[in-house]
Amino acid sequence: MDKPVCVVVGVGEGNGAALARRFSDDGYATALLARGLDHTTALAAELPDSRAYACDVGEARAVGEAFAAIRHDLGEPAVLAYNAGSGVWGSAEEITPAQFEAAWRVNALGLLLCAQQVAPAMKAKGAGAIIVTGATASRRGGIKTAAFAPAKAAQRSLCESLARLLWPAGIHVALIVVDGVVDLPRTRAAMPDKPASFFVQPDDVAANAAWLVAQPRSAWSFEIEARPFGESW
């Protein structure tokens, strides 16, 4: 296939779908990864040269199998957009050890496994991009983010390690810190009193990701923030 390949990991109805659409519009063949195929199959059918893959990013074998299929079907990835980032809400007294570990597996271990899959070919080519969707929780722990914040902090630190390793090889590793509530049907339903300006728009997060990929190498950004003007900070 002549098109460059973008792998979007963690494709749901919000940022993941927006990332897939944006990179498809920018001329990429897109691989859409999620735990199940319910949402991604329909989205892949809308996008030219797009494939959906079921993958639990916290399991090394599943990640290896998914990326082997991507290389066979589409080619070596030029961009990895890592959007997997789930976690439970609860205090240190409320969460279980399994929930704590699951959050770490999705946010940190999954990023490591996916980066290890794409880095060798990117290094051989001397070009590529790994763009990660982060969160403000990576910078501070709240009472109810006892599982999510440590997982996001680990993800951010891993991004820094990857950037320091891979930037000299021509691979742009960057983190988008999403500081706000993403505009989704469920978040609108949960916050019916909030105006549209309160929410982070997924298409705008995806535009930031595309901008990072297109940045000139002499002025790369490592970390940027995506925050609506009404968010307190």
Short mmCIF file of C-alpha atoms in Angstrom, two decimals, residues 3 18 25 35 59 61 65 69 123 132 134 140 151 154 167 181 187 189 196 206-207 216 220:
data_model
loop_
_atom_site.label_atom_id
_atom_site.label_comp_id
_atom_site.label_asym_id
_atom_site.label_seq_id
_atom_site.Cartn_x
_atom_site.Cartn_y
_atom_site.Cartn_z
CA LYS A 3 -0.37 5.29 1.93
CA ALA A 18 -11.79 11.65 15.88
CA ASP A 25 -8.56 12.64 5.97
CA ARG A 35 -10.95 -4.36 22.97
CA GLU A 59 -1.56 -8.27 27.08
CA ARG A 61 0.58 -11.54 23.05
CA GLU A 65 -0.64 -10.44 17.13
CA ALA A 69 -1.71 -8.35 11.31
CA LYS A 123 14.24 3.91 13.59
CA VAL A 132 -0.14 9.92 23.32
CA GLY A 134 -2.69 12.02 28.40
CA ARG A 140 -1.53 15.31 40.53
CA ALA A 151 -1.42 5.09 35.80
CA ALA A 154 3.46 6.32 34.69
CA TRP A 167 13.92 11.84 19.23
CA VAL A 181 -14.36 16.90 30.02
CA THR A 187 -20.86 13.36 29.46
CA ALA A 189 -26.19 13.57 29.71
CA ALA A 196 -20.98 23.43 24.71
CA ALA A 206 -7.26 15.19 16.83
CA ALA A 207 -6.23 18.43 15.12
CA PRO A 216 9.34 20.59 11.91
CA TRP A 220 9.34 19.71 18.22
#
